[in-house]
CSV table of C-alpha atoms in Angstrom, one decimal:
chain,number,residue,atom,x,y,z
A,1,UNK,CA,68.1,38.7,77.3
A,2,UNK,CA,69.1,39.6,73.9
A,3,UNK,CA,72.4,36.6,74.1
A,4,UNK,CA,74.7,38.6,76.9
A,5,UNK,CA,75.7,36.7,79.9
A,6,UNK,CA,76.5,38.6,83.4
A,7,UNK,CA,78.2,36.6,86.0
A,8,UNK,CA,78.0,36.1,88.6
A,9,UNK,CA,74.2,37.1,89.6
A,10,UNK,CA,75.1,38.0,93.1
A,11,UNK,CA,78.4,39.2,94.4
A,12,UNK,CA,79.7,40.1,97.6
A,13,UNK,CA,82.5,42.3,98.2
A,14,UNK,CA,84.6,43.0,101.7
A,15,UNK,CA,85.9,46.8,102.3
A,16,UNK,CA,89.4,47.1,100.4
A,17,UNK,CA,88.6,44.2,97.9
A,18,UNK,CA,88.6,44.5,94.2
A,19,UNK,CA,86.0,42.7,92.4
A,20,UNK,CA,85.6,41.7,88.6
A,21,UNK,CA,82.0,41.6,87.1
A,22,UNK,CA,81.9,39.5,83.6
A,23,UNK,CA,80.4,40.4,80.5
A,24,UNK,CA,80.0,38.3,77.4
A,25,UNK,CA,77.8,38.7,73.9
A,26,UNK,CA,77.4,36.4,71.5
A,27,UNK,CA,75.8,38.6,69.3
A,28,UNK,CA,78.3,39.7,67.4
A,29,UNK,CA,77.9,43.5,68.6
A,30,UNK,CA,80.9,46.1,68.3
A,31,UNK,CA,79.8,48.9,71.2
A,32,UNK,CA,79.2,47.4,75.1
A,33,UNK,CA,78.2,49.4,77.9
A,34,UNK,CA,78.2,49.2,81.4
A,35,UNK,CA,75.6,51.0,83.3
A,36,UNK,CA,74.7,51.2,87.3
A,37,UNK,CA,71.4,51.5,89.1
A,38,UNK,CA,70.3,52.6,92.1
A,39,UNK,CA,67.0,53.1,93.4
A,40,UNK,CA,65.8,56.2,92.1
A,41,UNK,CA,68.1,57.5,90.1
A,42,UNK,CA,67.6,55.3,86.9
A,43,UNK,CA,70.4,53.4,85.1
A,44,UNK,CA,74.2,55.6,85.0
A,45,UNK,CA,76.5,55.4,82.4
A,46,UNK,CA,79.8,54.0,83.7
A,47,UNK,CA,82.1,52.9,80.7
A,48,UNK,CA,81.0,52.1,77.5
A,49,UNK,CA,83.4,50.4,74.2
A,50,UNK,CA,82.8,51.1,70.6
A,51,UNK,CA,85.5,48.7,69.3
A,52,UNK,CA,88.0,46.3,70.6
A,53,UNK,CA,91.2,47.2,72.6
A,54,UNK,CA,89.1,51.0,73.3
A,55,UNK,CA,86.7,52.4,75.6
A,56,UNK,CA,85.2,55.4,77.1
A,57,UNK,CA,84.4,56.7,80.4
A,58,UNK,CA,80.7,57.1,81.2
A,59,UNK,CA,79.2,59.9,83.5
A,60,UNK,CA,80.4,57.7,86.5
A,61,UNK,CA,83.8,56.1,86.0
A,62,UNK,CA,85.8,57.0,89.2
A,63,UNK,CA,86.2,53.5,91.1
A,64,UNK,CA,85.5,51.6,88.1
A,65,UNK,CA,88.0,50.2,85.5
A,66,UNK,CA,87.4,47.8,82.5
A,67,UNK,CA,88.8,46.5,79.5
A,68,UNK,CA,88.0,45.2,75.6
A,69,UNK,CA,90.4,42.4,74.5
A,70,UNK,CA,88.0,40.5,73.0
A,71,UNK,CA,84.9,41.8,70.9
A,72,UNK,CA,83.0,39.0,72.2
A,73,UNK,CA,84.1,40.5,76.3
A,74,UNK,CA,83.7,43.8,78.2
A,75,UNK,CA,85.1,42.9,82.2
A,76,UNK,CA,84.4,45.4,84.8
A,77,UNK,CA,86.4,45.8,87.9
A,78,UNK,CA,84.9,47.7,90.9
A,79,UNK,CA,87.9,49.0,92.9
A,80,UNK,CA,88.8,49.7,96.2
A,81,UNK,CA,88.2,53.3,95.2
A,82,UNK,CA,85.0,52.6,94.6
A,83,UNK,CA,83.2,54.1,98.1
A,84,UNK,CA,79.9,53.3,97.2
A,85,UNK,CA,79.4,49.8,95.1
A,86,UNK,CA,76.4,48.4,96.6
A,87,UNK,CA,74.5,49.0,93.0
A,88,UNK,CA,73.0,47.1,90.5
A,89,UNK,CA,75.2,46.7,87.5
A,90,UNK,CA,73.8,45.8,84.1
A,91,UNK,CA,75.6,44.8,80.4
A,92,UNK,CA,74.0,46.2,77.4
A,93,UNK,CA,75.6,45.7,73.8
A,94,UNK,CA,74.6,47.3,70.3
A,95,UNK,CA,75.5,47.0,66.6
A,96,UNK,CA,76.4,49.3,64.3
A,97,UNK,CA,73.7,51.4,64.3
A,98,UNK,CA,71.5,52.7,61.9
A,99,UNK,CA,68.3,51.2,62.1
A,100,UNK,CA,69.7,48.2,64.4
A,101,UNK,CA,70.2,50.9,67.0
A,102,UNK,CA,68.4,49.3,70.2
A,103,UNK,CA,70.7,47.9,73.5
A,104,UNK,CA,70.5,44.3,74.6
A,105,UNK,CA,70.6,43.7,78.4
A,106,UNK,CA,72.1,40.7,80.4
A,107,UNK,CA,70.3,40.0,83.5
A,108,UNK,CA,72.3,41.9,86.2
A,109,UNK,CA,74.6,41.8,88.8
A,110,UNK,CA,74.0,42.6,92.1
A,111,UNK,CA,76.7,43.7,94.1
A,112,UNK,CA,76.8,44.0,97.9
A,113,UNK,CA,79.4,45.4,99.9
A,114,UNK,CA,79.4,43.2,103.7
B,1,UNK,CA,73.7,66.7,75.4
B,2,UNK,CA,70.9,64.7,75.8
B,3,UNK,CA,68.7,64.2,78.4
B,4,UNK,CA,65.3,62.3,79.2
B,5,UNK,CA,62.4,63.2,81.6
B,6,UNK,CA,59.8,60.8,83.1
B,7,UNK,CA,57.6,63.2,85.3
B,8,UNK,CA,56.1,60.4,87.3
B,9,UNK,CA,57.6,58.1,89.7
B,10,UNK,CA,54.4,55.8,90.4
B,11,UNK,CA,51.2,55.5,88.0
B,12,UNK,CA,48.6,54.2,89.2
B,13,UNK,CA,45.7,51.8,86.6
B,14,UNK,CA,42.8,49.6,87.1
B,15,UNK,CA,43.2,46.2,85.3
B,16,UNK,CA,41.3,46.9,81.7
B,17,UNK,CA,41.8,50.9,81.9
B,18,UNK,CA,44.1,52.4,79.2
B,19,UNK,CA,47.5,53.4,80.5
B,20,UNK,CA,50.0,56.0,79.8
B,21,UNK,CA,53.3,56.5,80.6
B,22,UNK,CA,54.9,60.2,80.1
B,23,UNK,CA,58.4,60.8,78.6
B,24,UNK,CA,59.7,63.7,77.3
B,25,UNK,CA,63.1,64.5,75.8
B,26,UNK,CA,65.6,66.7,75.1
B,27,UNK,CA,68.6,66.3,72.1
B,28,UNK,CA,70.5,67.6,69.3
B,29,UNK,CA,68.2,67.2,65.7
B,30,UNK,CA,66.4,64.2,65.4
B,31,UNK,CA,66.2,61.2,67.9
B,32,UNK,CA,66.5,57.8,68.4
B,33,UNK,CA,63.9,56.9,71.2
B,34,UNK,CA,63.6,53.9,73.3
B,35,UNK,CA,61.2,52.3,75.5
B,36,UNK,CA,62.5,49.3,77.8
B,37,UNK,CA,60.7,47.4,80.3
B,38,UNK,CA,62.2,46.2,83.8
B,39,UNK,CA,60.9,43.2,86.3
B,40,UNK,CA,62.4,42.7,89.4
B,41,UNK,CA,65.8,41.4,89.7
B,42,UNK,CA,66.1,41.3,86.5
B,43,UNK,CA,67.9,43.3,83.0
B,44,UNK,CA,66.3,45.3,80.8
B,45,UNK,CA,63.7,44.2,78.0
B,46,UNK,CA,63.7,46.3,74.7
B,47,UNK,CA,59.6,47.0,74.1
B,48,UNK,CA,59.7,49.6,71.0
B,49,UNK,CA,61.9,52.4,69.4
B,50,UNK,CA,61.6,55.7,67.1
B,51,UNK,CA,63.7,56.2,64.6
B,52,UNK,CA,62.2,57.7,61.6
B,53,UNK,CA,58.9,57.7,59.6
B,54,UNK,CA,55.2,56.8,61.3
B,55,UNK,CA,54.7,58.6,64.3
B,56,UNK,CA,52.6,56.2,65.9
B,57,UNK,CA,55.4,52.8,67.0
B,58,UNK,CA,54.0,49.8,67.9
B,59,UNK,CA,56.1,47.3,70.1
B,60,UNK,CA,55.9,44.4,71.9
B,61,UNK,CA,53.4,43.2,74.3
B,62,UNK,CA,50.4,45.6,73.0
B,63,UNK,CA,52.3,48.3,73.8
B,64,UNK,CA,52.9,51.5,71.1
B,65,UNK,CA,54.2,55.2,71.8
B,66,UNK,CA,53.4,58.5,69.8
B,67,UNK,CA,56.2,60.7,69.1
B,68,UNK,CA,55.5,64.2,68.8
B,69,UNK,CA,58.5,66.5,67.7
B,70,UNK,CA,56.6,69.4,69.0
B,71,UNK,CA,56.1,68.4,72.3
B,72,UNK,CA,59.3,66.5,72.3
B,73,UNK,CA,57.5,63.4,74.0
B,74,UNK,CA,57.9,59.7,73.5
B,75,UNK,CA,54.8,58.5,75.9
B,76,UNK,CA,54.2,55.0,76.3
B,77,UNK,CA,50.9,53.7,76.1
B,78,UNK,CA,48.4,51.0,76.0
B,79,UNK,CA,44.7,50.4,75.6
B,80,UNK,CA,44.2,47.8,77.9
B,81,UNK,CA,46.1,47.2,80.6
B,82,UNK,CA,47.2,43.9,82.5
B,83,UNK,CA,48.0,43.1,86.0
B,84,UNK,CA,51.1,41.8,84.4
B,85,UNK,CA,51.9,45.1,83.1
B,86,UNK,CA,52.9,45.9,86.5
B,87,UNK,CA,56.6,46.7,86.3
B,88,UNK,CA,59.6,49.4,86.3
B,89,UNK,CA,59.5,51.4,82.6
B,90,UNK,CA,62.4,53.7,81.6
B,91,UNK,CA,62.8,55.8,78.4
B,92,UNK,CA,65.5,56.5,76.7
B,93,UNK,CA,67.3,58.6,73.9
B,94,UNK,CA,70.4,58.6,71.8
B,95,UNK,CA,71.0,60.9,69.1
B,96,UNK,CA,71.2,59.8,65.0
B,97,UNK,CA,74.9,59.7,64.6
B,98,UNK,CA,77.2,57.0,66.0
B,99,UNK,CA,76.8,54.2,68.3
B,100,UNK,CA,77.1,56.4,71.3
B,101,UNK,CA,75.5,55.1,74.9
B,102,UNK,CA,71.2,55.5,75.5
B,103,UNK,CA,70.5,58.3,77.8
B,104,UNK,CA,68.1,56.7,80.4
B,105,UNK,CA,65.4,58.3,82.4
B,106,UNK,CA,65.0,57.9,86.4
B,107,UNK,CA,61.8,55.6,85.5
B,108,UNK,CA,58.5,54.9,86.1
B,109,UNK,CA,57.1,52.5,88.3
B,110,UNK,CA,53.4,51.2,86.7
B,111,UNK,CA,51.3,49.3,89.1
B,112,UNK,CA,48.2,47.5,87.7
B,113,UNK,CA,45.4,46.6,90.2
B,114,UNK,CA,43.0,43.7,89.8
């Protein structure tokens, strides 16, 4: 699990409702990603941070914000514009590449719209 | 950009038979290439990556993977495999420069029987 923590493991979201999904590394990594899958389709880029207090959008942003306050923290927030959440969301972080230039996974959130 | 291909959904291996797992890629000069392994419910495990040097990459688990630039493929394999093989594999790409996100493919799904 490579030291990154996703919380909660399963989450439950009502129409309308924002939800936050957390993130945290203790690996001392400067990039984070966050990445969706659904059966099928493999794992989708949503955002991804290569520093503190910056971030990217991935192939998939709409309904989806986040932010990078912290090194250590990369939050995502799965808003009400989100129209299709049910997903399995996962946390990678890497170093500064190079030779170091695999992604650690947490273990996943699952996320289910009721 | 970058993109991956894994040709087979489902591959099918007696317990003991050699396995092999089919990637093939697609990016600017020379890649990074990734192999990761995924059990149910649960994140992504790093098994072995490509990033210069010795074709032939061994990994984790008695797994290894043969680059071939002319081909541009990354298959996975292994001599002998387990009923505990049995899981969902995914490859992926990034190019050399940066710390930019992995490029995943849809995955394969490897089922060992006894």
């Amino acid at each position: 699990d490579g030291g990154i923590t996703q919380s909660p493991k399963y989450l439950f979201r009502k129409e309308g409702q924002n939800v936050t999904l957390s993130c945290e590394q203790n690996l001392n990594h400067d990039a984070m990603y966050w990445y969706r899958q659904d059966p099928g389709q493999g794992l989708r880029l949503i955002y991804y941070s290569q520093i503190v207090n910056d971030f990217q959008k991935g192939d998939i942003a709409e309904g989806y914000s986040v932010s990078r306050e912290k090194k250590e923290s990369f939050p995502l927030t799965v808003t009400s514009a989100q129209k299709n959440p049910t997903a399995f969301y996962l946390c990678a972080s890497s170093g500064k590449g190079g030779r170091n230039t695999e992604a650690f996974f947490g273990q996943g959130t699952r996320l289910t719209v009721v | 950009a970058q993109s991956v291909a894994q040709p087979e959904d489902q591959v099918n291996v007696a317990e003991g038979n050699p396995l092999t797992v089919k990637c093939t890629y697609s990016v600017s000069g020379n890649p990074y290439l990734f192999w990761y392994v995924q059990y149910p419910n649960r994140g992504l495990q790093f098994l072995l990556k490509y990033i210069t040097g010795d074709n032939l990459v061994k990994g984790s688990y008695g797994f290894e993977a043969e680059f071939n630039k002319s081909q541009t493929s990354f298959h996975l394999k292994k001599p002998s495999a387990l009923v505990s093989d049995s899981a969902l594999y995914f490859c992926a790409v990034r190019p050399p420069s940066g710390n930019t996100p992995l490029v995943f493919g849809k995955g394969t799904r490897l089922s060992v029987i006894a």
